C-alpha positions as a printed NumPy array, in Angstrom:
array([[ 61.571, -35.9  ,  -7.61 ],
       [ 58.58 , -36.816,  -9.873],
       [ 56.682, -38.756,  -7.245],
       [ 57.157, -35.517,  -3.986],
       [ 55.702, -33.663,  -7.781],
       [ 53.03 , -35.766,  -7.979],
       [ 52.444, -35.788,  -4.38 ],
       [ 52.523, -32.166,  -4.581],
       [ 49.914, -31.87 ,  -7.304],
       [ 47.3  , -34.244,  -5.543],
       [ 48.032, -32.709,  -2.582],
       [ 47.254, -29.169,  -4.322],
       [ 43.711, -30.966,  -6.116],
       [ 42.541, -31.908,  -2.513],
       [ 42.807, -28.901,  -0.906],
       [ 41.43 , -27.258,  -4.405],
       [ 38.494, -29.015,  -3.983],
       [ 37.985, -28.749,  -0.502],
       [ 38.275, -25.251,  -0.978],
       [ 35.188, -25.399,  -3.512],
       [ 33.062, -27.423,  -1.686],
       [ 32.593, -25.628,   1.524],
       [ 29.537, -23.96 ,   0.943],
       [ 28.74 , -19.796,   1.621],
       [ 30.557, -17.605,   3.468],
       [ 28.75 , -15.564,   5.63 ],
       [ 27.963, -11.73 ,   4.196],
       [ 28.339,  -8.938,   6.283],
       [ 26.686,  -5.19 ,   5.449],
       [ 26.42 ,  -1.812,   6.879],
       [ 24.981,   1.471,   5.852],
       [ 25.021,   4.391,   7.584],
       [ 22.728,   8.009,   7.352],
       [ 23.258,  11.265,   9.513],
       [ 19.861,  13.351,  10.306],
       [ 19.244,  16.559,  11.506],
       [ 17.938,  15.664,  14.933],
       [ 18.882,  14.992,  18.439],
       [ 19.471,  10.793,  19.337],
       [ 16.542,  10.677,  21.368],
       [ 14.362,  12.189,  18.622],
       [ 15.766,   9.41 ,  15.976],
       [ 15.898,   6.567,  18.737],
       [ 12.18 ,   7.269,  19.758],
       [ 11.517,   5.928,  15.889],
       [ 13.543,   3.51 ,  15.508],
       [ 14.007,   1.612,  19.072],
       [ 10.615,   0.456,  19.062],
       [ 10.921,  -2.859,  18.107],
       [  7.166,  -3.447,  17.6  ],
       [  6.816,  -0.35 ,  15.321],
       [  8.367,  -0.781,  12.316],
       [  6.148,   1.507,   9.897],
       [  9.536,   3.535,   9.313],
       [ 10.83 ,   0.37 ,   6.8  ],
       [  9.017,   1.702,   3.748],
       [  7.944,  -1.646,   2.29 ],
       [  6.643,  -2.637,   5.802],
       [  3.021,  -2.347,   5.761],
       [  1.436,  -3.711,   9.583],
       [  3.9  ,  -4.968,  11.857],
       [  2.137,  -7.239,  14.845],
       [  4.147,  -8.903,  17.403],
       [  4.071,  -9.652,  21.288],
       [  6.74 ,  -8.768,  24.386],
       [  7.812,  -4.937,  23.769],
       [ 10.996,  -3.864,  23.818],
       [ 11.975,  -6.948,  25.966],
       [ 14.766,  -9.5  ,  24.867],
       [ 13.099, -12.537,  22.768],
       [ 10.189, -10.129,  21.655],
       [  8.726, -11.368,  18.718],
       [  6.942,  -9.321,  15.722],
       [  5.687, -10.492,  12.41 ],
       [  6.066,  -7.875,   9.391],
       [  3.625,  -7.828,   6.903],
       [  5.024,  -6.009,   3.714],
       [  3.001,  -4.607,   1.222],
       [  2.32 ,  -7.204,  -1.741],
       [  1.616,  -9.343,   1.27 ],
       [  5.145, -11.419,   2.089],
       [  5.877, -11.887,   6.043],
       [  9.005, -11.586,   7.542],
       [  9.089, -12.712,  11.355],
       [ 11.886, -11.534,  13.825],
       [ 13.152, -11.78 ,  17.331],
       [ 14.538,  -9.16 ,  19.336],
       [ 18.119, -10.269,  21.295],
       [ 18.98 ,  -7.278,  23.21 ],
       [ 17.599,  -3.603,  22.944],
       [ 19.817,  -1.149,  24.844],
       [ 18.182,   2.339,  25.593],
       [ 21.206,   4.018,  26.963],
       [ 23.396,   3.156,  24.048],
       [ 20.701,   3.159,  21.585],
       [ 21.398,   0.04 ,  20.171],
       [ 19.1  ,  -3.058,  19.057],
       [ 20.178,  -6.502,  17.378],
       [ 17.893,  -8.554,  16.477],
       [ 17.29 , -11.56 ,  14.073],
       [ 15.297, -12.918,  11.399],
       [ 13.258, -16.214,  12.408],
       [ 11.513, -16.831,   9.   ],
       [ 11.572, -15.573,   5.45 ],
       [ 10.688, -16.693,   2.344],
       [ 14.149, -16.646,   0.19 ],
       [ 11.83 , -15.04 ,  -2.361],
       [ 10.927, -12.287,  -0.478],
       [ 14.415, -11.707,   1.229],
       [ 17.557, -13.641,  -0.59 ],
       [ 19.076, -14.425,   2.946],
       [ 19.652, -17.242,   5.5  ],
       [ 20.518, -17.201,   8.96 ],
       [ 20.363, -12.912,   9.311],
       [ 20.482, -10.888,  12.151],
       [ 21.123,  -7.285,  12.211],
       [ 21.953,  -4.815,  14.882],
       [ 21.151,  -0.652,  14.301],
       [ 23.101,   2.129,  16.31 ],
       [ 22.128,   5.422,  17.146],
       [ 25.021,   8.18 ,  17.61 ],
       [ 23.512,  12.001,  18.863],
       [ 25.939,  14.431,  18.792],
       [ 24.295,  17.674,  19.456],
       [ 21.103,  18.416,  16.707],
       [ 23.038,  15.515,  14.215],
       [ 22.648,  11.9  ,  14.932],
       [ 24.297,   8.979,  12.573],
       [ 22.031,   5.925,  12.484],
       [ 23.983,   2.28 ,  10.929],
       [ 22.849,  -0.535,  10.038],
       [ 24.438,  -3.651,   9.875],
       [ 23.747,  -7.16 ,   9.081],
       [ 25.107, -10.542,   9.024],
       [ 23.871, -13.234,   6.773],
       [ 24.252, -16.289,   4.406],
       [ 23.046, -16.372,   0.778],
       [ 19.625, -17.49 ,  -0.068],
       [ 20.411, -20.26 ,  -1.498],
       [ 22.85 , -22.366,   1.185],
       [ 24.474, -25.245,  -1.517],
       [ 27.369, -24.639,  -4.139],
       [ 26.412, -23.373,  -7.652],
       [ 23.677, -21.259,  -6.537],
       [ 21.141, -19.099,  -9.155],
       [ 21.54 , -15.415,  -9.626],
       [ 19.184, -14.483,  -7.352],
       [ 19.615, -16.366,  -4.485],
       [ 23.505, -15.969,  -4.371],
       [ 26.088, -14.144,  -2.352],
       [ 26.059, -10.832,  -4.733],
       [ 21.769, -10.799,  -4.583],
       [ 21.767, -11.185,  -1.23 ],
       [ 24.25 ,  -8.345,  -0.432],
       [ 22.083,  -5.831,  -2.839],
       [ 18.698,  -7.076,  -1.644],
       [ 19.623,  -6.092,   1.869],
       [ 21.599,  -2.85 ,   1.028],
       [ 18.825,  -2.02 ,  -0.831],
       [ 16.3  ,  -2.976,   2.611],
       [ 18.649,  -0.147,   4.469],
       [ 18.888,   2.822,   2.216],
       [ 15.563,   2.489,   1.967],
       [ 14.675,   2.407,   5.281],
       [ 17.396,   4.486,   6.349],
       [ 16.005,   7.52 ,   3.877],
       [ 12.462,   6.943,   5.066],
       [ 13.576,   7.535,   8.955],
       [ 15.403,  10.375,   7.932],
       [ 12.778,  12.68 ,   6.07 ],
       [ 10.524,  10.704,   8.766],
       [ 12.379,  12.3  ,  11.446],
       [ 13.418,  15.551,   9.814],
       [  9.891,  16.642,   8.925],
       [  8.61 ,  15.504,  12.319],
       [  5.728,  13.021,  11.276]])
């Protein structure tokens, strides 16, 4: 009985440690806004992939192929940080796009590996806009620092969509 015990307890410690050493897990987000305008209105804003002035810390935004799948633009935020992204798939009928991040500076966005898709829902003069986003911490080893870990990351891009998600609704709503 004492060595299927000891068995047991090594056997326990291994998969303890395996447990602890696998690295992050990836972090999934979403936030969601209604507005008080028709889709089309809302998806004229925020389905063009090379205009992203409606991100409030997004300053210039430069980039080359439309609206077309591997589209490229560069964001320049204002302090001066670039964030570059790719466009996967843009969907006019469904107003959808997904698209991901190609480089960032963990500094300026605590994430690794993101991509993000935003919806567009109309129904009559309201529309619901969400957000989501898939991602790994910024910092991709065990025992990472405060602000590069699994809870900074989640609240740095939370933050990123409220944010932007506010600004496209008074954007919208007031028409400018």
């Amino acid at each position: 009985m004492k060595v299927m015990t000891l068995a047991a307890v090594a056997a326990l410690a291994t998969v303890s440690f395996a447990a602890q050493a696998h690295g992050p897990t990836r972090q999934k987000v979403s936030e969601s806004i209604e507005i008080a305008a028709p889709a089309d209105k809302v998806w004229a804003v925020v389905g063009e992939f090379q205009d992203a002035s409606w991100i409030p810390v997004v300053e210039k935004t430069e980039g080359k192929g439309g609206n077309d799948a591997k589209a490229t633009r560069v964001l320049t935020l204002k302090g001066g940080a670039t964030v570059e992204e790719e466009l996967n798939k843009r969907d006019a009928d469904k107003k959808t796009l997904s698209y991901r991040i190609t480089k960032v500076d963990v500094k300026t966005l605590p994430v690794n590996d993101y991509s993000s898709t935003i919806e567009v829902e109309g129904d009559g003069a309201k529309t619901k806009v969400t957000w989501k986003g898939a991602f790994y911490r910024g910092y991709m080893n065990n025992d990472p620092p405060a602000d590069l870990n699994d809870e900074a990351s989640k609240k740095a891009v939370l933050g990123l969509y409220k944010a932007g998600l506010e600004n496209l609704k008074t954007k919208v709503e007031k028409g400018s």
